[in-house]
Short mmCIF file of C-alpha atoms (C1' of nucleotides) in Angstrom, two decimals:
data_model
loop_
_atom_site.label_atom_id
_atom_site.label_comp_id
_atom_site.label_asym_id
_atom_site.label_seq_id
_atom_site.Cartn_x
_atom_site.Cartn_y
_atom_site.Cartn_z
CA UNK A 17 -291.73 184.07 -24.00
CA UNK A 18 -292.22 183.16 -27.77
CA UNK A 19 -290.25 179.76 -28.55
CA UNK A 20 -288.23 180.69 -31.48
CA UNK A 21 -287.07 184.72 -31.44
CA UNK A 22 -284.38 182.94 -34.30
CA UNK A 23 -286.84 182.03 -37.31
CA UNK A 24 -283.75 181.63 -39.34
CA UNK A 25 -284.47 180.18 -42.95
CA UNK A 26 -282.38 177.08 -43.89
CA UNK A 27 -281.05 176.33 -46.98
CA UNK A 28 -280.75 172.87 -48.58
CA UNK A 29 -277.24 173.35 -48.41
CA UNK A 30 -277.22 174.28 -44.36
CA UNK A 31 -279.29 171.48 -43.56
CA UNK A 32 -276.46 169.02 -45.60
CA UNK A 33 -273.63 170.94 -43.64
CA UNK A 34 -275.15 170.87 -40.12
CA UNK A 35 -274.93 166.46 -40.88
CA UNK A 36 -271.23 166.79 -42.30
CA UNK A 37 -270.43 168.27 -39.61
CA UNK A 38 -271.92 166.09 -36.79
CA UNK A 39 -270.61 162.92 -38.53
CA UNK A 40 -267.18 164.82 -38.11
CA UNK A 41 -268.06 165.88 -34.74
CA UNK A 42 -268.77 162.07 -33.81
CA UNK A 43 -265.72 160.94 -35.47
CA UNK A 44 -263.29 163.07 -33.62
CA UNK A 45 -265.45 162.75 -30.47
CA UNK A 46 -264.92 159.36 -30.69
CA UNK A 47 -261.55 159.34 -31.23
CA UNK A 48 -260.35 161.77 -28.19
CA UNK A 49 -262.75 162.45 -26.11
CA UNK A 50 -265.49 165.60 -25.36
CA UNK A 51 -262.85 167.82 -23.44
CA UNK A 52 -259.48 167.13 -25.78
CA UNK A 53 -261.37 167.25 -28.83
CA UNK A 54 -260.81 171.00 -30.37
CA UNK A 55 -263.57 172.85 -32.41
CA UNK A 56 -261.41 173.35 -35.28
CA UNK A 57 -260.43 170.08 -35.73
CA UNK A 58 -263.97 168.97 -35.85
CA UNK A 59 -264.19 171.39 -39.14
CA UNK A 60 -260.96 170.57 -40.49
CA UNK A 61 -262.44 166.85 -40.18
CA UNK A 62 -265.76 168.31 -42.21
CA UNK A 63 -263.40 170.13 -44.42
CA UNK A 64 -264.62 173.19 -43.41
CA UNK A 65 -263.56 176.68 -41.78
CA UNK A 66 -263.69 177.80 -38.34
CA UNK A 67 -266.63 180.41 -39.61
CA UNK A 68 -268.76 178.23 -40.95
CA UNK A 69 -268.94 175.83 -37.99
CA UNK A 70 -270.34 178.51 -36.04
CA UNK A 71 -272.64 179.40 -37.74
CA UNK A 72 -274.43 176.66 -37.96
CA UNK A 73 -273.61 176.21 -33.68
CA UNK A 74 -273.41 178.89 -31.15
CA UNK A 75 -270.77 176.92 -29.24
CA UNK A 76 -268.91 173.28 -28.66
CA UNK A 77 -271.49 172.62 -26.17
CA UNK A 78 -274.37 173.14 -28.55
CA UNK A 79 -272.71 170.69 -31.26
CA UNK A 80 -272.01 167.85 -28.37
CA UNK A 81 -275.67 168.29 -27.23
CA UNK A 82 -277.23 168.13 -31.17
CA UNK A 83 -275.53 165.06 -31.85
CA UNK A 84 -276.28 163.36 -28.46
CA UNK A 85 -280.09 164.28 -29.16
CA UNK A 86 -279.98 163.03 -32.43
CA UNK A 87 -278.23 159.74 -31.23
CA UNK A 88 -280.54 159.76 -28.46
CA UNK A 89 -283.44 160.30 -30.39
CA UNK A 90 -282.08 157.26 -33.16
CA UNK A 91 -281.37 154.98 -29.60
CA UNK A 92 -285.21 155.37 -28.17
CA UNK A 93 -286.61 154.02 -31.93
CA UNK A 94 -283.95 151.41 -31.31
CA UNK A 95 -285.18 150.31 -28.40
CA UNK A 96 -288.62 150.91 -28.39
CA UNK A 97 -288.94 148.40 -31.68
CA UNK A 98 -286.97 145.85 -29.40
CA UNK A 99 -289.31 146.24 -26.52
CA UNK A 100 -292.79 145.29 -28.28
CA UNK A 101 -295.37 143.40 -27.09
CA UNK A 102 -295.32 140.67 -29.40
CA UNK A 103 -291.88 140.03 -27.79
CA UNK A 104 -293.08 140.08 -24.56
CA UNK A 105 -295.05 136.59 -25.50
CA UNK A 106 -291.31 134.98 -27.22
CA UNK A 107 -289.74 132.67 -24.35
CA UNK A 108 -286.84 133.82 -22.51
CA UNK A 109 -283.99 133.21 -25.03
CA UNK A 110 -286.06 134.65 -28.30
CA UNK A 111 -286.96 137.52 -26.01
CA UNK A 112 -283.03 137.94 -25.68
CA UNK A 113 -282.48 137.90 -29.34
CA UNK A 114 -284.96 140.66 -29.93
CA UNK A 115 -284.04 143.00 -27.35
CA UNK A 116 -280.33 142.65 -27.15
CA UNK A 117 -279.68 142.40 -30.95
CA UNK A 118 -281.19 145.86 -31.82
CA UNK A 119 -279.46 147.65 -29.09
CA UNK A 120 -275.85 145.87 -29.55
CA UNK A 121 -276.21 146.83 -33.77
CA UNK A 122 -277.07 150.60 -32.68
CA UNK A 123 -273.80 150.77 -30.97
CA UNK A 124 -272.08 148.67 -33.06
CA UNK A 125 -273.08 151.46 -35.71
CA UNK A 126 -272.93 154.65 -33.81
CA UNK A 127 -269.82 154.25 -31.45
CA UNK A 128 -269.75 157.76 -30.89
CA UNK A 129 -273.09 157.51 -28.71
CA UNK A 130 -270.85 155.37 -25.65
CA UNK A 131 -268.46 157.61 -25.89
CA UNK A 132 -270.69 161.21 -25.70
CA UNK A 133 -272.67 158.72 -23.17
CA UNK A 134 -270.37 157.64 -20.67
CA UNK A 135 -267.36 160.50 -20.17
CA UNK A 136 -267.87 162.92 -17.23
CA UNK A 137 -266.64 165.25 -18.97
CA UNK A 138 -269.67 165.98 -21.18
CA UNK A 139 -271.32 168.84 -20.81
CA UNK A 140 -274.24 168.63 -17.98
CA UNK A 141 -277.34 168.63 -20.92
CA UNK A 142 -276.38 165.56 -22.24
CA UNK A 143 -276.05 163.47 -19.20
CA UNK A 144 -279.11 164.61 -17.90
CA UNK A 145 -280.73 162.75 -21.03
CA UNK A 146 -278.80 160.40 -20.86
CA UNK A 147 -279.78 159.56 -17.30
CA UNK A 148 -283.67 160.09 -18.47
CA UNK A 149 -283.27 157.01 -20.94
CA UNK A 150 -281.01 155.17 -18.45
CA UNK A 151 -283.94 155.11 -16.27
CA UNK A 152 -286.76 154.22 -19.06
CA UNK A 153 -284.43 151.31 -20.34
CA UNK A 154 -284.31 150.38 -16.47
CA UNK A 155 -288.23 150.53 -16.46
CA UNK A 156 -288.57 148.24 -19.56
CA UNK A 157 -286.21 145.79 -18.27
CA UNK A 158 -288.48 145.84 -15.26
CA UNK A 159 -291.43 145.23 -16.93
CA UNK A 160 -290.13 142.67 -18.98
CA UNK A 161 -289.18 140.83 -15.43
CA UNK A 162 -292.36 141.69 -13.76
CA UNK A 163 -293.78 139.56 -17.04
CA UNK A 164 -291.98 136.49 -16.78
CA UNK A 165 -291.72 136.65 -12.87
CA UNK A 166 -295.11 138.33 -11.55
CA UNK A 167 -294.67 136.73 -7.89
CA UNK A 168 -290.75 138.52 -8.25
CA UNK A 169 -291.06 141.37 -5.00
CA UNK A 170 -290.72 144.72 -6.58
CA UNK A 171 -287.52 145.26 -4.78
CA UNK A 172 -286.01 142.01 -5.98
CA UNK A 173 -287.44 143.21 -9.26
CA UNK A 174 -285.92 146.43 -9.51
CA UNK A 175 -282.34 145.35 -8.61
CA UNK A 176 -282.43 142.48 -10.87
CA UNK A 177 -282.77 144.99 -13.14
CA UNK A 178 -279.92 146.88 -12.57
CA UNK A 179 -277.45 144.40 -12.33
CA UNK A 180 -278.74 143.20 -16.00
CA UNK A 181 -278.70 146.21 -16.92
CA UNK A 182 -275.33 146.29 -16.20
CA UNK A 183 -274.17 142.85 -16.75
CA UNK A 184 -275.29 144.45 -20.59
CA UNK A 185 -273.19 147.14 -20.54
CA UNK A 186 -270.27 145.41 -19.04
CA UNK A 187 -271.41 142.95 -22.23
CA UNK A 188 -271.52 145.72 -24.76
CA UNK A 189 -268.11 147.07 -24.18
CA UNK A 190 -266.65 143.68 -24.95
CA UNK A 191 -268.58 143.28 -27.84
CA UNK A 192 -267.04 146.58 -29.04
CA UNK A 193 -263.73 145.82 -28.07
CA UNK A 194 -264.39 142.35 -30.45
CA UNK A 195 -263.13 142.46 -34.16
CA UNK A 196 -266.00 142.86 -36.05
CA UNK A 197 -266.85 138.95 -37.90
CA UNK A 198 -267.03 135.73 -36.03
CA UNK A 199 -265.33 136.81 -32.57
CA UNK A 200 -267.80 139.53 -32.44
CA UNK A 201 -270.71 136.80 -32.82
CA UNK A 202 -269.44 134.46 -30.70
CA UNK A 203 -269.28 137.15 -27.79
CA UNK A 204 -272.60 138.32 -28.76
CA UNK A 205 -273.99 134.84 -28.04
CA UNK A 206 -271.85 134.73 -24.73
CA UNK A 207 -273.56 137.91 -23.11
CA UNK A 208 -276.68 136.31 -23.98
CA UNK A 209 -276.13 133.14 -22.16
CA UNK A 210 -274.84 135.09 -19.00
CA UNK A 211 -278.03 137.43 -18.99
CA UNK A 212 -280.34 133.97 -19.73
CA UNK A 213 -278.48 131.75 -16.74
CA UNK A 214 -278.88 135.03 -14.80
CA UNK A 215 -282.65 135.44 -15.17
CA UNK A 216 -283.89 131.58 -16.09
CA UNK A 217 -284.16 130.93 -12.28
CA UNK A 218 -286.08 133.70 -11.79
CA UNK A 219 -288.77 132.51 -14.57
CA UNK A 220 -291.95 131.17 -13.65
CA UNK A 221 -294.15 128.87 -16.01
CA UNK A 222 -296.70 130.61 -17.19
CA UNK A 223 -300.24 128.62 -15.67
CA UNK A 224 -301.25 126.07 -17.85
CA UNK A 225 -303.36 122.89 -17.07
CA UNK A 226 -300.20 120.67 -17.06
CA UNK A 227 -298.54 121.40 -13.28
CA UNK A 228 -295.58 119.31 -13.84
CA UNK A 229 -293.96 120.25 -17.01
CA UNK A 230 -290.96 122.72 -15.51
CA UNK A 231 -287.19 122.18 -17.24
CA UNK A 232 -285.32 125.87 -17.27
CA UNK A 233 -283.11 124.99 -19.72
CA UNK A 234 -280.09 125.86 -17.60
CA UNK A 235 -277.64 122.83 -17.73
CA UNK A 236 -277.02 123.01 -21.61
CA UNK A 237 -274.57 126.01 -22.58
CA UNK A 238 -277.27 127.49 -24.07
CA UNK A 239 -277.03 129.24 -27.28
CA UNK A 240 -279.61 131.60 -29.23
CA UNK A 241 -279.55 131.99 -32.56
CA UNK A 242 -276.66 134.34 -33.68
CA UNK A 243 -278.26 137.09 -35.19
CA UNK A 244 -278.64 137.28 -39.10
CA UNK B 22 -226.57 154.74 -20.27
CA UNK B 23 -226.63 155.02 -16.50
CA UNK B 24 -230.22 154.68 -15.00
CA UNK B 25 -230.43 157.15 -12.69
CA UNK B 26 -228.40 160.36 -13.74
CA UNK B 27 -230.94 162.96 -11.08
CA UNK B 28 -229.84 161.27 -7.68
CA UNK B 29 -232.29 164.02 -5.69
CA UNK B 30 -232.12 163.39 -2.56
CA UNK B 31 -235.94 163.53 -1.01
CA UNK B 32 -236.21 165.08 2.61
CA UNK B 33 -238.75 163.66 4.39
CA UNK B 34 -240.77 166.80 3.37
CA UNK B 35 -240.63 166.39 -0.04
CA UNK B 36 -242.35 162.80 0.65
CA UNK B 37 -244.72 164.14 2.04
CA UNK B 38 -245.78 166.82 -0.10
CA UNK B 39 -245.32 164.13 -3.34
CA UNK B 40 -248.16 162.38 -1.23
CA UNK B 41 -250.28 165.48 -0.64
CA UNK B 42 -250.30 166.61 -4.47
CA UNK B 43 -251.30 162.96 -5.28
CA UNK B 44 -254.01 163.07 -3.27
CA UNK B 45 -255.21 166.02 -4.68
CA UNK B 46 -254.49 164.85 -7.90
CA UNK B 47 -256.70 161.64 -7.03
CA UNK B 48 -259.68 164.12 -6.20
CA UNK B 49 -259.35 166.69 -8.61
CA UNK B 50 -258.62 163.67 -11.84
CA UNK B 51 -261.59 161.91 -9.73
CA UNK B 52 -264.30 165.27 -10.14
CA UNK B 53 -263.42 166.44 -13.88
CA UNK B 54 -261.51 163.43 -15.77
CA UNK B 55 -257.66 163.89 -16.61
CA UNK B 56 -258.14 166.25 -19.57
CA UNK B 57 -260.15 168.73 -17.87
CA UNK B 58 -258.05 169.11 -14.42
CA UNK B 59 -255.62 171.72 -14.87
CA UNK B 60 -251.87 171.45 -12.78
CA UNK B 61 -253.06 174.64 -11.08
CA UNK B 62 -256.28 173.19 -9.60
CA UNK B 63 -254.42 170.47 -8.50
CA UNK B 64 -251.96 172.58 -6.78
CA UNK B 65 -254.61 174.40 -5.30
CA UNK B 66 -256.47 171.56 -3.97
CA UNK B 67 -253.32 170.69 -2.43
CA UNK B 68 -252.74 174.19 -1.10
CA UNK B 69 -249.53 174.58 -3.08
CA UNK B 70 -248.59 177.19 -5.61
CA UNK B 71 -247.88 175.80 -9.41
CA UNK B 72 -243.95 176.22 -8.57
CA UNK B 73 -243.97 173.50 -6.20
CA UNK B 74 -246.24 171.17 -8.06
CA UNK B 75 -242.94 171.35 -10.67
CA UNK B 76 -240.71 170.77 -8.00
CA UNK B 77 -241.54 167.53 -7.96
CA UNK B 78 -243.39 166.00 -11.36
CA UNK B 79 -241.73 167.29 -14.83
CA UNK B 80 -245.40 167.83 -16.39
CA UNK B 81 -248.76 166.98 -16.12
CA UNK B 82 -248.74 163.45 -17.11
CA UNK B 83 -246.09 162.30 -14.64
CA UNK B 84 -248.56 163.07 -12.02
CA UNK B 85 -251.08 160.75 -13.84
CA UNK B 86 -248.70 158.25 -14.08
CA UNK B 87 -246.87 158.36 -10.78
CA UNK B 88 -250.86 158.28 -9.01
CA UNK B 89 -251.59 155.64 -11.64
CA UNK B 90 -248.55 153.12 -10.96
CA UNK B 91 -249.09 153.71 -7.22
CA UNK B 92 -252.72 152.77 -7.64
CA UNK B 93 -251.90 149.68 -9.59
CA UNK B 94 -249.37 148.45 -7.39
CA UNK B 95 -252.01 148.55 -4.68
CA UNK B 96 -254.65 147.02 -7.01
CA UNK B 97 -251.78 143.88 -7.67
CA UNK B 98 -251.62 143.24 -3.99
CA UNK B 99 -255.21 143.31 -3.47
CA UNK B 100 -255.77 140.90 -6.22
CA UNK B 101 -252.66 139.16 -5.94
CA UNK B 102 -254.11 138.19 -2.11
CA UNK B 103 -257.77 137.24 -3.95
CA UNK B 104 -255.95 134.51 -6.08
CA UNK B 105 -254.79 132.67 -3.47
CA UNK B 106 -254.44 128.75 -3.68
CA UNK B 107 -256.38 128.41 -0.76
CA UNK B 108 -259.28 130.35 -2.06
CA UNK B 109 -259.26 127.67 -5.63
CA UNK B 110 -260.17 124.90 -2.87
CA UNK B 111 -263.41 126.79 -1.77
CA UNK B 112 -266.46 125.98 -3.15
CA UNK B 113 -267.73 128.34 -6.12
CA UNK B 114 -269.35 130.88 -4.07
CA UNK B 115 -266.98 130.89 -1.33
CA UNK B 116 -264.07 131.65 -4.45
CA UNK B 117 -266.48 134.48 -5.44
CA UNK B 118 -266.41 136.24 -1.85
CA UNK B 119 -262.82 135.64 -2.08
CA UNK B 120 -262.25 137.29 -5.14
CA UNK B 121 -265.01 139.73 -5.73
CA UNK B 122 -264.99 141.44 -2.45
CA UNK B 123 -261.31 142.71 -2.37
CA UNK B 124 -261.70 143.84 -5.60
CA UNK B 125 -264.77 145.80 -5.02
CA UNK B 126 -263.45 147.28 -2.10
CA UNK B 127 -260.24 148.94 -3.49
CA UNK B 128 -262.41 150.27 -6.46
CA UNK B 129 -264.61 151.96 -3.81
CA UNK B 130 -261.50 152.99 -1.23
CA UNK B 131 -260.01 154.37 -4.71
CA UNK B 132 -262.38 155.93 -7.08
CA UNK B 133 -259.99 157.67 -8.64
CA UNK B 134 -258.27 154.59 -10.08
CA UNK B 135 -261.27 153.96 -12.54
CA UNK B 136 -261.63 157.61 -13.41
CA UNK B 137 -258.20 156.78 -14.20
CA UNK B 138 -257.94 154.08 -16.02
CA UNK B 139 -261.46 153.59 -17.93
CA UNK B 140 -261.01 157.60 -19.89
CA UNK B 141 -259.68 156.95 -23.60
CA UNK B 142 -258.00 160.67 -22.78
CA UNK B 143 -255.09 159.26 -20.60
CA UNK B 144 -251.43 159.54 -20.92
CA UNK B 145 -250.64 156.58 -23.35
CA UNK B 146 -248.32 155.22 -20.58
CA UNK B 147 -251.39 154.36 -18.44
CA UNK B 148 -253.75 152.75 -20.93
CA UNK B 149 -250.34 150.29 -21.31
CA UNK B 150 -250.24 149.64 -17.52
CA UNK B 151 -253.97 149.22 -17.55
CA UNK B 152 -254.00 147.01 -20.08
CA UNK B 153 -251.28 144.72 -18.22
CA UNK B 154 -253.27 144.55 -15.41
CA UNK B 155 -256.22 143.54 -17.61
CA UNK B 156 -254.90 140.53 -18.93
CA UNK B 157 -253.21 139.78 -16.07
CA UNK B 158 -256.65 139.56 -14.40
CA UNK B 159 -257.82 137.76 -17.37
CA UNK B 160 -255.33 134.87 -16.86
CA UNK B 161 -256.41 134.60 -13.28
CA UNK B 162 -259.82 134.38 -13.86
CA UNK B 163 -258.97 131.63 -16.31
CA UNK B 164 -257.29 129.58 -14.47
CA UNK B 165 -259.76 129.78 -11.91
CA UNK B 166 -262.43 128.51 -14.40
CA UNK B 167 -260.34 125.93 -15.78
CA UNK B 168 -259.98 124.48 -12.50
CA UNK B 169 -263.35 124.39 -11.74
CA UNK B 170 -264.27 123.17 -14.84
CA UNK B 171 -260.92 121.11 -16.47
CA UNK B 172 -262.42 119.58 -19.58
CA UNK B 173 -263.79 122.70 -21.04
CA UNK B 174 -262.21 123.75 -24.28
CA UNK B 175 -259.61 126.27 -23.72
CA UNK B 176 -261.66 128.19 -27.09
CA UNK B 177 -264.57 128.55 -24.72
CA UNK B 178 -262.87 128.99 -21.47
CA UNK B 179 -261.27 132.12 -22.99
CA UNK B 180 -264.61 133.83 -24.27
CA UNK B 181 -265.82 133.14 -20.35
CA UNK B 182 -263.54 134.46 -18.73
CA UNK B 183 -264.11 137.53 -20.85
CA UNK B 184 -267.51 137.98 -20.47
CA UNK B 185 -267.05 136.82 -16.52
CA UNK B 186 -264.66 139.88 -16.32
CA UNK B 187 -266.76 142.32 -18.31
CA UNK B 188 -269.88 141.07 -16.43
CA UNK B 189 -268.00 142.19 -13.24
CA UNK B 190 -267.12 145.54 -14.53
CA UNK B 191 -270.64 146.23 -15.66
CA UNK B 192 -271.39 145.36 -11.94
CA UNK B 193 -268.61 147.18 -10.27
CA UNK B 194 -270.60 150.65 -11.80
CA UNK B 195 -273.11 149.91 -10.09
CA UNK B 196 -271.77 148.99 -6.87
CA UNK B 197 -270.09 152.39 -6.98
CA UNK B 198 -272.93 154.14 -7.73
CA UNK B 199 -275.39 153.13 -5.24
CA UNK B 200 -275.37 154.64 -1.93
CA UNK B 201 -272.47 153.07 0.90
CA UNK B 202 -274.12 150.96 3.16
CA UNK B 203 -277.17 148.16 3.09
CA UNK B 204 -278.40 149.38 -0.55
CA UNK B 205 -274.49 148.68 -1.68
CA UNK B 206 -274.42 145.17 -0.11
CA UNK B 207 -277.51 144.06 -1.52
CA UNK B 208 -275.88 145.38 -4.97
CA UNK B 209 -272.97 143.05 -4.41
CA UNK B 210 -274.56 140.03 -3.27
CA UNK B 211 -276.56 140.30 -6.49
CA UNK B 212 -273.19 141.03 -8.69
CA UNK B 213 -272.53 137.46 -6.86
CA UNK B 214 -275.80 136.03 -8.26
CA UNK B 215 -275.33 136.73 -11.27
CA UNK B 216 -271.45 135.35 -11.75
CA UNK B 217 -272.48 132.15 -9.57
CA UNK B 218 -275.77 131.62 -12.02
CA UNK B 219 -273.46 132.28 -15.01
CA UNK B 220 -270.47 130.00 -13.97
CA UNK B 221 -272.31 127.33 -11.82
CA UNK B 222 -273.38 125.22 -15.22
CA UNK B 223 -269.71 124.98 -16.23
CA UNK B 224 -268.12 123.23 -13.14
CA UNK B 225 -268.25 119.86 -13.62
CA UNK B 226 -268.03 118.05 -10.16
CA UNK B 227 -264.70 116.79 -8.42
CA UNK B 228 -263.95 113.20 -9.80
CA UNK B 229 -264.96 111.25 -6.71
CA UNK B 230 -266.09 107.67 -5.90
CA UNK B 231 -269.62 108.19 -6.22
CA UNK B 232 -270.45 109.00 -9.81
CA UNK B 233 -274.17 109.57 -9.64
CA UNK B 234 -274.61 112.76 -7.37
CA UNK B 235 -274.25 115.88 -9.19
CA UNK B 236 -276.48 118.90 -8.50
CA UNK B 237 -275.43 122.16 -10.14
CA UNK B 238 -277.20 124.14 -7.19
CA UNK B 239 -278.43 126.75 -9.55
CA UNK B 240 -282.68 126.58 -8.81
CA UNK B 241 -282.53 128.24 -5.69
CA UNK B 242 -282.12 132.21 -5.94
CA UNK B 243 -278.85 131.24 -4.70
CA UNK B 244 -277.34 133.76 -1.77
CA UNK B 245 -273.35 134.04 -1.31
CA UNK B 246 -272.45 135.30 2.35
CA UNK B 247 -273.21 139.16 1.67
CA UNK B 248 -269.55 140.08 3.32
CA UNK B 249 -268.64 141.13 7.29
"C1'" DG C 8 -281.10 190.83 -63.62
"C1'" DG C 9 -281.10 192.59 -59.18
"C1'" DC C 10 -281.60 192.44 -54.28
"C1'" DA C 11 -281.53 190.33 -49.77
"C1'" DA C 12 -280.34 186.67 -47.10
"C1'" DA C 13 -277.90 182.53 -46.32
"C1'" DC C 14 -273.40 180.58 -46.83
"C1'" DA C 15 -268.31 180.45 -46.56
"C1'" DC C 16 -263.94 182.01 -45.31
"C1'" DG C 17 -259.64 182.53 -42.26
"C1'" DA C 18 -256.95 185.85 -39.86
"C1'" DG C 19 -257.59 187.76 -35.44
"C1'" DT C 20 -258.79 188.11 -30.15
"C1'" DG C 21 -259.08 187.27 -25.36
"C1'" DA C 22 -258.86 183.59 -22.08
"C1'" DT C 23 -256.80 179.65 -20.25
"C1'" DC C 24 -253.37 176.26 -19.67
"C1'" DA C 25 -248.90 173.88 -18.99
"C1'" DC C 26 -244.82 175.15 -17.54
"C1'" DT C 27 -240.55 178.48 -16.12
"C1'" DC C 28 -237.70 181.52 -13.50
"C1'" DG C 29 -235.78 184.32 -10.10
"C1'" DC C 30 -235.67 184.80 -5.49
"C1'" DG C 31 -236.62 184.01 -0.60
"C1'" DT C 32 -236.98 180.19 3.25
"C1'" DT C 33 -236.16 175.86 5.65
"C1'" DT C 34 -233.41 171.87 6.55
"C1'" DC C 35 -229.33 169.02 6.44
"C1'" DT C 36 -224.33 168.41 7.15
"C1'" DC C 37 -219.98 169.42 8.95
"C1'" DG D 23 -223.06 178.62 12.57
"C1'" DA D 24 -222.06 178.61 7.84
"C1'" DG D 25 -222.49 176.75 3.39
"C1'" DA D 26 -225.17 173.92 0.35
"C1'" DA D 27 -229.10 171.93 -1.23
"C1'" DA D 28 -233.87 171.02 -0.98
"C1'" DC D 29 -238.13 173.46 -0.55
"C1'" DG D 30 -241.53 177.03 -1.68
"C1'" DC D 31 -243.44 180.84 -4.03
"C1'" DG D 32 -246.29 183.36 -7.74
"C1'" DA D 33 -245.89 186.49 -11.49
"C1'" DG D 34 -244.69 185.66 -16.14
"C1'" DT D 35 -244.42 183.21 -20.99
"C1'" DG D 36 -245.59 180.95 -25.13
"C1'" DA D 37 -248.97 177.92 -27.06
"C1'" DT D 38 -253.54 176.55 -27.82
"C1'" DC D 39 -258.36 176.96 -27.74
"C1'" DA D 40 -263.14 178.71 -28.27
"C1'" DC D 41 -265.08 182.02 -30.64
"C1'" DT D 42 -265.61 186.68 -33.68
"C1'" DC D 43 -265.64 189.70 -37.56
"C1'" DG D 44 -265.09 191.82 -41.93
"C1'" DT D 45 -265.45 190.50 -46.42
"C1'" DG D 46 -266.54 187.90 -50.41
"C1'" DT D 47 -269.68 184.17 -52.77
"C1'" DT D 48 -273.89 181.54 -53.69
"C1'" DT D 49 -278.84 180.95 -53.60
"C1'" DG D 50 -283.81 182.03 -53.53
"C1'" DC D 51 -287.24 185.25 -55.01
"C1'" DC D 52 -289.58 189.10 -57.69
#
DNA sequence: GGCAAACACGAGTGATCACTCGCGTTTCTC
DNA sequence: GAGAAACGCGAGTGATCACTCGTGTTTGCC
């Protein structure tokens, strides 16, 4: 009935433990996996004993599921500063720049979040969020379509979505697999000319008093600006 | 020295029951990831007590291997047959029916061959294999490009060919994870789209008599043949 | 300064897993 | 049909893992 039968009082000191021991959590995590990744190794990596880590988490579950909310929770500011309004009015290849940018230097930063994302092996909690802001990213992207092609059929729209959606995430992996520097850039710039050749012909020019005017930008190898 | 010193000979039996604990291998891998299937489930979803399972692979990760090198040898001939010299003479979307389709339909005969090879838990062994395979598939893919388009830079041809691949991936997820039937087509003509609208600006047209024709075909929504 | 609560420890516990072993059954070979 | 070898079984074994517990230390509060 009540929501918290556990008022239990926090010290500074907790509250600096509980973070040690999710960035150790996301750093073995990353490195092997939910399922192969044992509870005391995430406290030996927080320098830390067995005890300690639990009692700051019931169970393994419960520390997965904290640091996916947390990542979560850092992913929707991510994205929800990429998908303004103001942005909405950018043409097609700025538009790019400030949606894709944001989201690529989230994962860049936080690889852990792919890999507590994408395993089937996580526990069932975290993929149900995860599927909740799979779908709201697939609405924005939707949006953002329905804005720069309103006569699109919603059908159309939706799975033009998708596959952008996951022409990104195909994108994103090889942008993490790229040596951070140059490379990195350069593949950065790549996705975005696949997604803009992808969705340019879909574009249509906004009504203006000028009928004629109509050059998608297509033939050059188009390239927007590199980010920083 | 020698190569071979266990010369056991198989009865036809033993074939068969090598084939039967793969298969349940396949599923089980398939449902929980490598990590989290145990030998005894396997055995069990083979109908086969742990004893026999040990008959006939040493440990754990000779199943995953033996399924995994038996997966990739089929995944070789189905993209060995994709890459044909025949297929380079098609037109750009015909190439991409060629290629794509094949592809797309051992990853959905075979779901267990991405469970396999995508998890950053597997055998060591595998991620070697699977990273053959990738860059074998890399190579093919450009060579295809640089036939279709000869005078681009070999620099730039490489990064495509990457994100063509990783585009593809991206795509094949979802393929796989919408529903078999008209749904999945319309997913995979639009995988098409999208690697026709990304590749179409590159290929520069066969040198011919007439030098003034060139249309790069890319206004239209274009539709490639949605397969059968 | 003294008390209670939060913090920290690490050896210990029960469960589970990969893998073994001894023994009984089927199949092949002559 | 008899001997050998492949096949098949499932209880058992040692290791590892998630998690606990008794005890000692630090911190906040009066």
């Amino acid at each position: 009935m009540s929501e918290e039968p556990k008022p239990r009082r926090r010290q500074a000191r907790g509250e600096r433990r509980i973070a040690q021991l999710l960035q150790a959590a996301a750093n073995v995590f990353c490195a092997n996996g939910y399922t192969a990744s044992s509870t005391n190794a995430i406290a030996r990596e927080a320098h830390v004993s067995p005890g300690t880590l639990y009692q700051y988490f019931p169970n393994k579950e419960a520390i997965a599921i904290e640091l996916g909310e947390r990542l979560l929770h850092q992913m929707r500011e991510a994205h929800g500063q990429a998908f303004t309004p103001e942005n909405l009015a950018l043409p097609l290849p700025g538009l790019l720049d400030a949606v894709v940018d944001p989201l690529i230097e989230f994962n860049c930063a936080n690889p852990a979040f792919l890999a507590l994302m994408h395993g089937s092996e996580v526990p069932g909690r975290i993929a149900e969020e995860h599927d909740e802001l799979h779908a709201t990213l697939l609405t924005r992207v939707q949006e953002v379509i329905a804005h720069y092609a309103p006569t699109l059929p919603a059908e159309d729209r939706l799975r033009t979505a998708g596959m952008t959606f996951a022409a990104f995430k195909g994108g994103l992996d090889l942008v993490l697999a790229a040596p951070e520097g140059a490379e990195r850039d350069a593949t950065i710039a790549e996705l975005k000319t696949l997604l803009l050749r992808y969705l340019s012909p879909l574009v249509e020019p906004p009504v203006t008093e000028s009928p004629s005017v109509q050059s998608p930008s297509v033939e050059r190898p188009v390239t927007t600006t590199p980010s920083r």
